[in-house]
Amino acid sequence: VEASIPEPQRAAWSRNQIQSFTDKDGFEKEVVRHVETTLARSMFNCDESAAYSATSLAFRDRLIKDWNKTQQRQTYRDTKRVYYLSLEFLMGRALDNAMLNVGLKDAAKGGLADLGFRIEDIIGQEHDAALGNGGLGRLAACFLDSLASLNYPAWGYGLRYRYGIFKQEIIDGYQVEVPDYWLDFNPWEFPRHDVTVDIQFFGHVSKTTKDDGKTAAIWEGGEIVQAVAYDVPIPGYDTPTTNNLRLWSSKASGGEFDFQKFNNGDYESSVAEQQRAETISAVLYPNDNLERGKELRLKQQYFWVAASLYDIVRRFKKSKRGWNEFADQVAIQLNDTHPTLAIVELQRILLDIEGLEWDVAWDIVTKTFGYTNHTVLPEALEKWPVGLVQYLLPRHLQIIYDINLYFLQTVEKAFPKDRDMLTRVSIIEESQPKMVRMAHLAIVGSHKVNGVAELHSDLIKTTIFKDFVEVYGPDKFTNVTNGITPRRWLHQANPRLSELIASKCGGNGFLKDLTQLNRLEAHAKDAAFRREWAEIKYANKVRLAKHIKNVTGVTVNPAALFDVQVKRIHEYKRQQLNIFGVIHRYLTLKGMSVEERKKQLPRVSVFGGKAAPGYWMAKQIIHLINAVGSVINKDEEIGDLLKVIFLEDYNVSKAEMICPASDLSEHISTAGTEASGTSNMKFVLNGGLIIGTCDGANIEITREIGESNIFLFGNLAEDVEDLRHAHNYGSHSIDSDLEKVFGTIESGTFGTPHDFSAMIAAVRHHGDYYLVSDDFHSYMETHRLVDESYRNQDEWVSKCITSVARMGFFSSDRCINEYADGIWNVEPLVVQE
Ligand code: Z2T
């Protein structure tokens, strides 16, 4: 639709659109219609799967209306848009979220009941959209929810992986990976076979002389892969704004070349070529906080970035504005360094295709991009061999070298004769082989760089990006502490608690202004309110206990303290510290008399999380947790006093069940390693307390909720370096309680000791990099405090209520508003009902 057509005309077309349902009866009619026509099935044998499909299709129709209206409005008003580029969007399920956001879940509940279904069972039919690894991908999903709910004109751009994060099975205590083929039936995506972009790889660069006598680069040859757009509607909560998530899928370009082969009877190789092209978007790399430098990964990055930029530039050009307005119309946020090639690609478009001067183009580029860093772990910082970039993207490598040249020239002026400074900040690492440092490129090509929690943002300024603070001054670097969407993580995951909160906060307003939770604070002292609160927590625990029984066969007591650690398995997150602590607790209980034991508090230790398939040590940790569980869970002397559960295939939809059922959750990373963490926020928001280190967002959570409402332990980030040094160069003695734990493992209590020897050796003999022994005593002491505190239920529940009341800061709405003000300079655009 051309932007020149006046809005009244558009509104008239809009009014003529088909009406979708607004109540229970209307919903039922739509479900029946979809079952009998769209699905071509009959209501006589409509099972839960068909009911899920039809319900989704009915809600999808609802979303489409608002989606069209939003896109039309945004095009017509032509205000600045935000583009969030992320290789991962960990969306989870869409149906429940759509029902709540459009405010028709009750209608659907009633309608489904009339048709003989329970809404929970129908919701449970949906396969998670698991296009992400962990925190980074889930953050992108929370951001999309907030952007739409706050009416920001925003698009997400990502890859449509055929296989998302693998499904985890636990077999004999070991992780087994099963492919996650999730696209079988996906009503939430719309293929746009008319929106395609040809993406070039390989080839060579030649120079030509233009009419004006200047030389220009031409990138030619190589191969073309086609990007096809798939759009996913992103409904805001309680607003018609419905934004777009565009995911690119790869296929062979299908040019004449293919036909030639086909006609020559070379059918096989033409199919093989098709498959090679489709490989690009076939699978999500399953590493969290690790980069392995695979060629296909770089291909994925360029494919996605080039298609997205082509799309963004195409949309900008429709407005017929001059290039000088580009950065006033377009803000692009780089979710970590994965999309950093977008910087180079935009410079290439402006220079080689649009014919702008280098400086003019570069000014536009740097005003357009913002870069978010999510980790300081060196093994996660992206570097690509210069030779690989040269081979895959020859023109881009030239541009990278030019960017670096001009950058180093300005550095040299400011720091004359400081060769070391130049070496340190260079985009090219002069190693063997030479490498392109993507974080340096991202910093140089962006106007703002942000970390994701205060400690993390301080750390990047004083460690990995220290030199860049000297070069650019401190204002280029900023902090935006992460947040989570209270719609999914409170209202959807914990409907009863959400309702109880609404009854004390003057309605559902807190869901869009989470600071209103502070109205709860006064009720922490109200005994009747505390009882209701505790009753809801108990019911959530009963639900989790049933799930545990179903999937593991182990009976757990819902009255026990549920102690939960669910997140990707990683040495820096220290699940090993947790399981060593569990073993210590077991030994302590075993050493007690029967009378003494009777006085102890029952506990259930719940673990969940995936190990990257190539991360051997993480897999050892999973094996130890399962081995410990299988011994303790059948020890009749111990009974209910201690159970150890490993829940397989932890994902977003399971998190929605687990978070509301936790009494205590563990966020125990070595200080200075977890950039933010976001599940810490989810657990507190659901009325659980935290045991944690002074790391990531734990520090700000403590500041908000108060020191007396969190169980902090362990060494501080500032002391980590010295401790590590002491381990390696001094004498390193292991905590005596931890030694007892090691002794028990080595005696064969949990199976073949050799299976776990590497985990023990990492602490004893390999420098204990993650400070497990240094923090063990303080960790165990703090768990004793937890037990003591939990005995006084009145006080415990008060702490939980007070904490929730003070969690307003951690909404992703606050976070998105900070990005909008401080980095993107965009305003909301309200779509009329
Ligand atoms: C990831 O999930 C995170 C950082 C990464 O750095 C990569 C992945 Cl896949 C490259 C996480 C952080 O570990 C976590 O602390 C943070 O809360 C989350 O990103 C969102 O910022």
GROMACS .gro file of C-alpha atoms in nm, residues 324-682:
model
  359
  324ASN     CA    1   2.086   1.206   0.610
  325GLU     CA    2   1.759   1.106   0.778
  326PHE     CA    3   1.837   0.733   0.799
  327ALA     CA    4   1.949   0.734   1.161
  328ASP     CA    5   1.646   0.946   1.256
  329GLN     CA    6   1.421   0.674   1.114
  330VAL     CA    7   1.609   0.360   1.204
  331ALA     CA    8   1.765   0.232   1.527
  332ILE     CA    9   1.928  -0.111   1.515
  333GLN     CA   10   2.020  -0.292   1.835
  334LEU     CA   11   2.280  -0.568   1.816
  335ASN     CA   12   2.202  -0.847   2.062
  336ASP     CA   13   2.563  -0.935   2.142
  337THR     CA   14   2.823  -0.947   1.865
  338HIS     CA   15   2.641  -1.212   1.660
  339PRO     CA   16   2.495  -0.949   1.421
  340THR     CA   17   2.807  -0.729   1.408
  341LEU     CA   18   2.845  -0.785   1.033
  342ALA     CA   19   2.539  -0.559   1.000
  343ILE     CA   20   2.772  -0.266   1.065
  344VAL     CA   21   2.992  -0.368   0.774
  345GLU     CA   22   2.696  -0.454   0.553
  346LEU     CA   23   2.531  -0.113   0.600
  347GLN     CA   24   2.861   0.060   0.525
  348ARG     CA   25   2.890  -0.155   0.210
  349ILE     CA   26   2.536  -0.069   0.097
  350LEU     CA   27   2.589   0.303   0.150
  351LEU     CA   28   2.933   0.302  -0.013
  352ASP     CA   29   2.918   0.050  -0.298
  353ILE     CA   30   2.550   0.054  -0.388
  354GLU     CA   31   2.425   0.398  -0.290
  355GLY     CA   32   2.752   0.575  -0.375
  356LEU     CA   33   2.793   0.777  -0.055
  357GLU     CA   34   3.132   0.905   0.060
  358TRP     CA   35   3.306   0.699   0.327
  359ASP     CA   36   3.276   0.959   0.606
  360VAL     CA   37   2.912   1.039   0.528
  361ALA     CA   38   2.825   0.670   0.524
  362TRP     CA   39   3.022   0.592   0.840
  363ASP     CA   40   2.850   0.873   1.028
  364ILE     CA   41   2.510   0.723   0.940
  365VAL     CA   42   2.627   0.375   1.040
  366THR     CA   43   2.754   0.470   1.383
  367LYS     CA   44   2.442   0.674   1.460
  368THR     CA   45   2.225   0.375   1.369
  369PHE     CA   46   2.375   0.097   1.578
  370GLY     CA   47   2.379   0.017   1.946
  371TYR     CA   48   2.560  -0.287   2.086
  372THR     CA   49   2.468  -0.489   2.395
  373ASN     CA   50   2.737  -0.703   2.553
  374HIS     CA   51   2.616  -1.009   2.750
  375THR     CA   52   2.932  -1.166   2.885
  376VAL     CA   53   3.290  -1.113   2.999
  377LEU     CA   54   3.386  -1.480   2.965
  378PRO     CA   55   3.680  -1.486   2.721
  379GLU     CA   56   3.569  -1.812   2.558
  380ALA     CA   57   3.242  -1.648   2.456
  381LEU     CA   58   3.394  -1.345   2.282
  382GLU     CA   59   3.359  -1.390   1.908
  383LYS     CA   60   3.667  -1.389   1.685
  384TRP     CA   61   3.673  -1.500   1.323
  385PRO     CA   62   3.986  -1.600   1.131
  386VAL     CA   63   4.070  -1.328   0.877
  387GLY     CA   64   4.116  -1.598   0.613
  388LEU     CA   65   3.763  -1.729   0.663
  389VAL     CA   66   3.609  -1.383   0.636
  390GLN     CA   67   3.820  -1.315   0.326
  391TYR     CA   68   3.699  -1.635   0.160
  392LEU     CA   69   3.331  -1.601   0.253
  393LEU     CA   70   3.289  -1.221   0.235
  394PRO     CA   71   3.583  -1.069   0.045
  395ARG     CA   72   3.437  -0.719   0.016
  396HIS     CA   73   3.342  -0.712   0.383
  397LEU     CA   74   3.697  -0.792   0.486
  398GLN     CA   75   3.823  -0.494   0.284
  399ILE     CA   76   3.573  -0.269   0.456
  400ILE     CA   77   3.669  -0.409   0.798
  401TYR     CA   78   4.032  -0.326   0.723
  402ASP     CA   79   3.935   0.026   0.621
  403ILE     CA   80   3.721   0.076   0.931
  404ASN     CA   81   4.017  -0.041   1.137
  405LEU     CA   82   4.262   0.184   0.952
  406TYR     CA   83   4.058   0.501   1.009
  407PHE     CA   84   3.988   0.401   1.368
  408LEU     CA   85   4.353   0.335   1.448
  409GLN     CA   86   4.449   0.666   1.287
  410THR     CA   87   4.227   0.854   1.531
  411VAL     CA   88   4.362   0.649   1.821
  412GLU     CA   89   4.716   0.721   1.715
  413LYS     CA   90   4.644   1.096   1.716
  414ALA     CA   91   4.509   1.079   2.070
  415PHE     CA   92   4.777   0.839   2.198
  416PRO     CA   93   5.086   0.917   1.994
  417LYS     CA   94   5.359   0.652   2.005
  418ASP     CA   95   5.149   0.415   2.216
  419ARG     CA   96   5.201   0.106   1.999
  420ASP     CA   97   5.062  -0.122   2.271
  421MET     CA   98   4.738   0.073   2.279
  422LEU     CA   99   4.700   0.032   1.902
  423THR     CA  100   4.767  -0.340   1.927
  424ARG     CA  101   4.520  -0.380   2.209
  425VAL     CA  102   4.227  -0.192   2.052
  426SER     CA  103   4.281  -0.305   1.692
  427ILE     CA  104   3.987  -0.484   1.530
  428ILE     CA  105   4.243  -0.727   1.392
  429GLU     CA  106   4.427  -0.946   1.641
  430GLU     CA  107   4.781  -1.000   1.514
  431SER     CA  108   4.781  -1.366   1.609
  432GLN     CA  109   4.855  -1.679   1.411
  433PRO     CA  110   4.612  -1.697   1.231
  434LYS     CA  111   4.497  -1.334   1.237
  435MET     CA  112   4.151  -1.284   1.381
  436VAL     CA  113   3.871  -1.029   1.347
  437ARG     CA  114   3.762  -0.926   1.699
  438MET     CA  115   3.387  -0.881   1.665
  439ALA     CA  116   3.339  -0.694   1.995
  440HIS     CA  117   3.592  -0.431   1.887
  441LEU     CA  118   3.416  -0.391   1.554
  442ALA     CA  119   3.081  -0.362   1.734
  443ILE     CA  120   3.213  -0.091   1.967
  444VAL     CA  121   3.374   0.110   1.687
  445GLY     CA  122   3.059   0.087   1.471
  446SER     CA  123   2.803   0.180   1.741
  447HIS     CA  124   2.713   0.502   1.922
  448LYS     CA  125   2.633   0.322   2.249
  449VAL     CA  126   2.758   0.008   2.416
  450ASN     CA  127   2.572  -0.133   2.712
  451GLY     CA  128   2.612  -0.406   2.968
  452VAL     CA  129   2.313  -0.585   3.123
  453ALA     CA  130   2.353  -0.521   3.499
  454GLU     CA  131   2.547  -0.262   3.699
  455LEU     CA  132   2.834  -0.486   3.806
  456HIS     CA  133   2.864  -0.624   3.455
  457SER     CA  134   2.863  -0.278   3.295
  458ASP     CA  135   3.135  -0.167   3.540
  459LEU     CA  136   3.337  -0.479   3.466
  460ILE     CA  137   3.335  -0.431   3.090
  461LYS     CA  138   3.451  -0.072   3.140
  462THR     CA  139   3.737  -0.172   3.367
  463THR     CA  140   3.845  -0.499   3.205
  464ILE     CA  141   3.768  -0.616   2.852
  465PHE     CA  142   3.681  -0.271   2.706
  466LYS     CA  143   3.899  -0.055   2.933
  467ASP     CA  144   4.105   0.086   2.644
  468PHE     CA  145   3.792   0.188   2.456
  469VAL     CA  146   3.677   0.396   2.754
  470GLU     CA  147   4.008   0.582   2.721
  471VAL     CA  148   3.960   0.627   2.348
  472TYR     CA  149   3.594   0.733   2.343
  473GLY     CA  150   3.542   0.862   2.697
  474PRO     CA  151   3.299   0.704   2.942
  475ASP     CA  152   2.973   0.831   2.787
  476LYS     CA  153   2.971   0.580   2.506
  477PHE     CA  154   2.937   0.305   2.769
  478THR     CA  155   2.622   0.265   2.968
  479ASN     CA  156   2.420   0.020   3.172
  480VAL     CA  157   2.072  -0.110   3.113
  481THR     CA  158   1.990  -0.365   3.379
  482ASN     CA  159   1.790  -0.656   3.235
  483GLY     CA  160   1.425  -0.714   3.311
  484ILE     CA  161   1.151  -0.971   3.254
  485THR     CA  162   0.796  -0.939   3.132
  486PRO     CA  163   0.552  -0.959   3.425
  487ARG     CA  164   0.281  -1.070   3.182
  488ARG     CA  165   0.435  -1.409   3.110
  489TRP     CA  166   0.637  -1.449   3.431
  490LEU     CA  167   0.367  -1.356   3.679
  491HIS     CA  168   0.022  -1.325   3.524
  492GLN     CA  169   0.051  -1.622   3.289
  493ALA     CA  170   0.279  -1.847   3.497
  494ASN     CA  171   0.114  -1.781   3.832
  495PRO     CA  172  -0.248  -1.675   3.772
  496ARG     CA  173  -0.359  -1.722   4.132
  497LEU     CA  174  -0.079  -1.508   4.274
  498SER     CA  175  -0.144  -1.247   4.007
  499GLU     CA  176  -0.508  -1.236   4.108
  500LEU     CA  177  -0.427  -1.208   4.478
  501ILE     CA  178  -0.186  -0.924   4.403
  502ALA     CA  179  -0.447  -0.750   4.187
  503SER     CA  180  -0.693  -0.766   4.479
  504LYS     CA  181  -0.451  -0.561   4.692
  505CYS     CA  182  -0.305  -0.335   4.424
  506GLY     CA  183  -0.624  -0.188   4.287
  507GLY     CA  184  -0.660  -0.415   3.986
  508ASN     CA  185  -0.434  -0.533   3.705
  509GLY     CA  186  -0.253  -0.200   3.660
  510PHE     CA  187   0.066  -0.349   3.809
  511LEU     CA  188   0.104  -0.566   3.499
  512LYS     CA  189   0.187  -0.256   3.296
  513ASP     CA  190   0.344  -0.052   3.576
  514LEU     CA  191   0.522  -0.301   3.794
  515THR     CA  192   0.623  -0.037   4.048
  516GLN     CA  193   0.261  -0.054   4.169
  517LEU     CA  194   0.361  -0.378   4.343
  518ASN     CA  195   0.481  -0.153   4.626
  519ARG     CA  196   0.116  -0.135   4.737
  520LEU     CA  197   0.165  -0.491   4.864
  521GLU     CA  198   0.421  -0.391   5.120
  522ALA     CA  199   0.168  -0.294   5.384
  523HIS     CA  200   0.005  -0.637   5.361
  524ALA     CA  201   0.317  -0.832   5.460
  525LYS     CA  202   0.210  -0.792   5.821
  526ASP     CA  203  -0.147  -0.910   5.757
  527ALA     CA  204  -0.177  -1.268   5.882
  528ALA     CA  205  -0.482  -1.351   5.671
  529PHE     CA  206  -0.311  -1.224   5.357
  530ARG     CA  207  -0.001  -1.426   5.440
  531ARG     CA  208  -0.216  -1.738   5.473
  532GLU     CA  209  -0.368  -1.683   5.127
  533TRP     CA  210  -0.021  -1.618   4.988
  534ALA     CA  211   0.122  -1.935   5.145
  535GLU     CA  212  -0.173  -2.138   5.025
  536ILE     CA  213  -0.105  -2.038   4.665
  537LYS     CA  214   0.264  -2.126   4.697
  538TYR     CA  215   0.164  -2.463   4.841
  539ALA     CA  216  -0.076  -2.532   4.554
  540ASN     CA  217   0.199  -2.447   4.304
  541LYS     CA  218   0.430  -2.689   4.485
  542VAL     CA  219   0.165  -2.961   4.473
  543ARG     CA  220   0.143  -2.912   4.098
  544LEU     CA  221   0.522  -2.941   4.059
  545ALA     CA  222   0.527  -3.244   4.289
  546LYS     CA  223   0.274  -3.414   4.060
  547HIS     CA  224   0.488  -3.335   3.758
  548ILE     CA  225   0.794  -3.475   3.937
  549LYS     CA  226   0.604  -3.793   4.019
  550ASN     CA  227   0.487  -3.824   3.658
  551VAL     CA  228   0.823  -3.783   3.493
  552THR     CA  229   1.063  -3.935   3.749
  553GLY     CA  230   0.846  -4.165   3.956
  554VAL     CA  231   0.982  -4.004   4.275
  555THR     CA  232   0.736  -3.891   4.541
  556VAL     CA  233   0.824  -3.558   4.698
  557ASN     CA  234   0.656  -3.392   4.993
  558PRO     CA  235   0.505  -3.056   4.895
  559ALA     CA  236   0.556  -2.935   5.252
  560ALA     CA  237   0.934  -2.967   5.213
  561LEU     CA  238   1.146  -2.667   5.124
  562PHE     CA  239   1.178  -2.666   4.744
  563ASP     CA  240   1.531  -2.562   4.657
  564VAL     CA  241   1.562  -2.503   4.282
  565GLN     CA  242   1.848  -2.446   4.040
  566VAL     CA  243   1.733  -2.440   3.679
  567LYS     CA  244   1.950  -2.286   3.409
  568ARG     CA  245   2.202  -2.396   3.146
  569ILE     CA  246   2.462  -2.627   3.298
  570HIS     CA  247   2.794  -2.445   3.311
  571GLU     CA  248   3.094  -2.458   3.541
  572TYR     CA  249   3.069  -2.084   3.605
  573LYS     CA  250   2.706  -2.122   3.719
  574ARG     CA  251   2.835  -2.383   3.965
  575GLN     CA  252   2.577  -2.660   3.972
  576GLN     CA  253   2.874  -2.862   4.103
  577LEU     CA  254   2.882  -2.644   4.416
  578ASN     CA  255   2.512  -2.714   4.467
  579ILE     CA  256   2.540  -3.093   4.428
  580PHE     CA  257   2.849  -3.105   4.653
  581GLY     CA  258   2.640  -2.914   4.907
  582VAL     CA  259   2.358  -3.167   4.871
  583ILE     CA  260   2.601  -3.453   4.934
  584HIS     CA  261   2.726  -3.271   5.244
  585ARG     CA  262   2.370  -3.235   5.370
  586TYR     CA  263   2.316  -3.606   5.309
  587LEU     CA  264   2.629  -3.695   5.508
  588THR     CA  265   2.518  -3.469   5.792
  589LEU     CA  266   2.174  -3.635   5.803
  590LYS     CA  267   2.330  -3.982   5.791
  591GLY     CA  268   2.550  -3.891   6.085
  592MET     CA  269   2.255  -3.795   6.305
  593SER     CA  270   2.065  -4.001   6.558
  594VAL     CA  271   1.704  -4.085   6.472
  595GLU     CA  272   1.580  -3.826   6.725
  596GLU     CA  273   1.805  -3.557   6.589
  597ARG     CA  274   1.694  -3.635   6.236
  598LYS     CA  275   1.331  -3.590   6.329
  599LYS     CA  276   1.405  -3.226   6.403
  600GLN     CA  277   1.540  -3.156   6.056
  601LEU     CA  278   1.357  -2.969   5.783
  602PRO     CA  279   1.267  -3.174   5.476
  603ARG     CA  280   1.412  -3.053   5.146
  604VAL     CA  281   1.372  -3.120   4.781
  605SER     CA  282   1.666  -3.018   4.562
  606VAL     CA  283   1.548  -2.964   4.208
  607PHE     CA  284   1.791  -2.929   3.918
  608GLY     CA  285   1.723  -2.870   3.553
  609GLY     CA  286   1.912  -2.750   3.250
  610LYS     CA  287   2.083  -2.850   2.930
  611ALA     CA  288   2.454  -2.900   2.874
  612ALA     CA  289   2.596  -2.799   2.537
  613PRO     CA  290   2.646  -3.130   2.352
  614GLY     CA  291   3.022  -3.076   2.330
  615TYR     CA  292   3.068  -2.959   2.691
  616TRP     CA  293   3.203  -3.271   2.854
  617MET     CA  294   3.241  -3.132   3.206
  618ALA     CA  295   2.883  -3.002   3.209
  619LYS     CA  296   2.765  -3.349   3.115
  620GLN     CA  297   2.967  -3.495   3.403
  621ILE     CA  298   2.786  -3.259   3.638
  622ILE     CA  299   2.446  -3.381   3.510
  623HIS     CA  300   2.559  -3.737   3.560
  624LEU     CA  301   2.669  -3.671   3.918
  625ILE     CA  302   2.338  -3.502   4.006
  626ASN     CA  303   2.146  -3.803   3.874
  627ALA     CA  304   2.378  -4.051   4.042
  628VAL     CA  305   2.340  -3.873   4.377
  629GLY     CA  306   1.962  -3.860   4.332
  630SER     CA  307   1.932  -4.228   4.263
  631VAL     CA  308   2.115  -4.315   4.587
  632ILE     CA  309   1.954  -4.059   4.818
  633ASN     CA  310   1.599  -4.094   4.684
  634LYS     CA  311   1.585  -4.459   4.779
  635ASP     CA  312   1.758  -4.428   5.115
  636GLU     CA  313   1.480  -4.516   5.358
  637GLU     CA  314   1.668  -4.373   5.656
  638ILE     CA  315   1.646  -4.035   5.491
  639GLY     CA  316   1.297  -4.054   5.344
  640ASP     CA  317   1.135  -3.715   5.295
  641LEU     CA  318   1.424  -3.530   5.458
  642LEU     CA  319   1.610  -3.507   5.131
  643LYS     CA  320   1.516  -3.574   4.771
  644VAL     CA  321   1.726  -3.486   4.466
  645ILE     CA  322   1.545  -3.440   4.137
  646PHE     CA  323   1.684  -3.373   3.791
  647LEU     CA  324   1.402  -3.254   3.565
  648GLU     CA  325   1.478  -3.334   3.205
  649ASP     CA  326   1.437  -3.092   2.915
  650TYR     CA  327   1.414  -2.765   3.104
  651ASN     CA  328   1.260  -2.504   2.875
  652VAL     CA  329   1.036  -2.194   2.885
  653SER     CA  330   0.706  -2.374   2.942
  654LYS     CA  331   0.858  -2.583   3.222
  655ALA     CA  332   1.004  -2.267   3.376
  656GLU     CA  333   0.649  -2.130   3.388
  657MET     CA  334   0.555  -2.423   3.612
  658ILE     CA  335   0.876  -2.440   3.816
  659CYS     CA  336   0.925  -2.071   3.910
  660PRO     CA  337   0.593  -2.038   4.096
  661ALA     CA  338   0.673  -2.354   4.296
  662SER     CA  339   1.009  -2.255   4.438
  663ASP     CA  340   1.078  -2.159   4.798
  664LEU     CA  341   1.447  -2.099   4.739
  665SER     CA  342   1.633  -2.069   4.411
  666GLU     CA  343   2.007  -2.083   4.355
  667HIS     CA  344   2.197  -1.810   4.162
  668ILE     CA  345   2.543  -1.904   4.275
  669SER     CA  346   2.782  -1.816   3.991
  670THR     CA  347   3.142  -1.729   4.074
  671ALA     CA  348   3.137  -1.353   4.142
  672GLY     CA  349   3.199  -1.155   3.827
  673THR     CA  350   3.099  -1.427   3.580
  674GLU     CA  351   2.718  -1.404   3.537
  675ALA     CA  352   2.649  -1.086   3.342
  676SER     CA  353   2.301  -1.043   3.487
  677GLY     CA  354   2.090  -1.354   3.518
  678THR     CA  355   1.718  -1.311   3.465
  679SER     CA  356   1.569  -1.620   3.630
  680ASN     CA  357   1.672  -1.466   3.963
  681MET     CA  358   1.410  -1.197   3.886
  682LYS     CA  359   1.146  -1.455   3.784
   0.00000   0.00000   0.00000
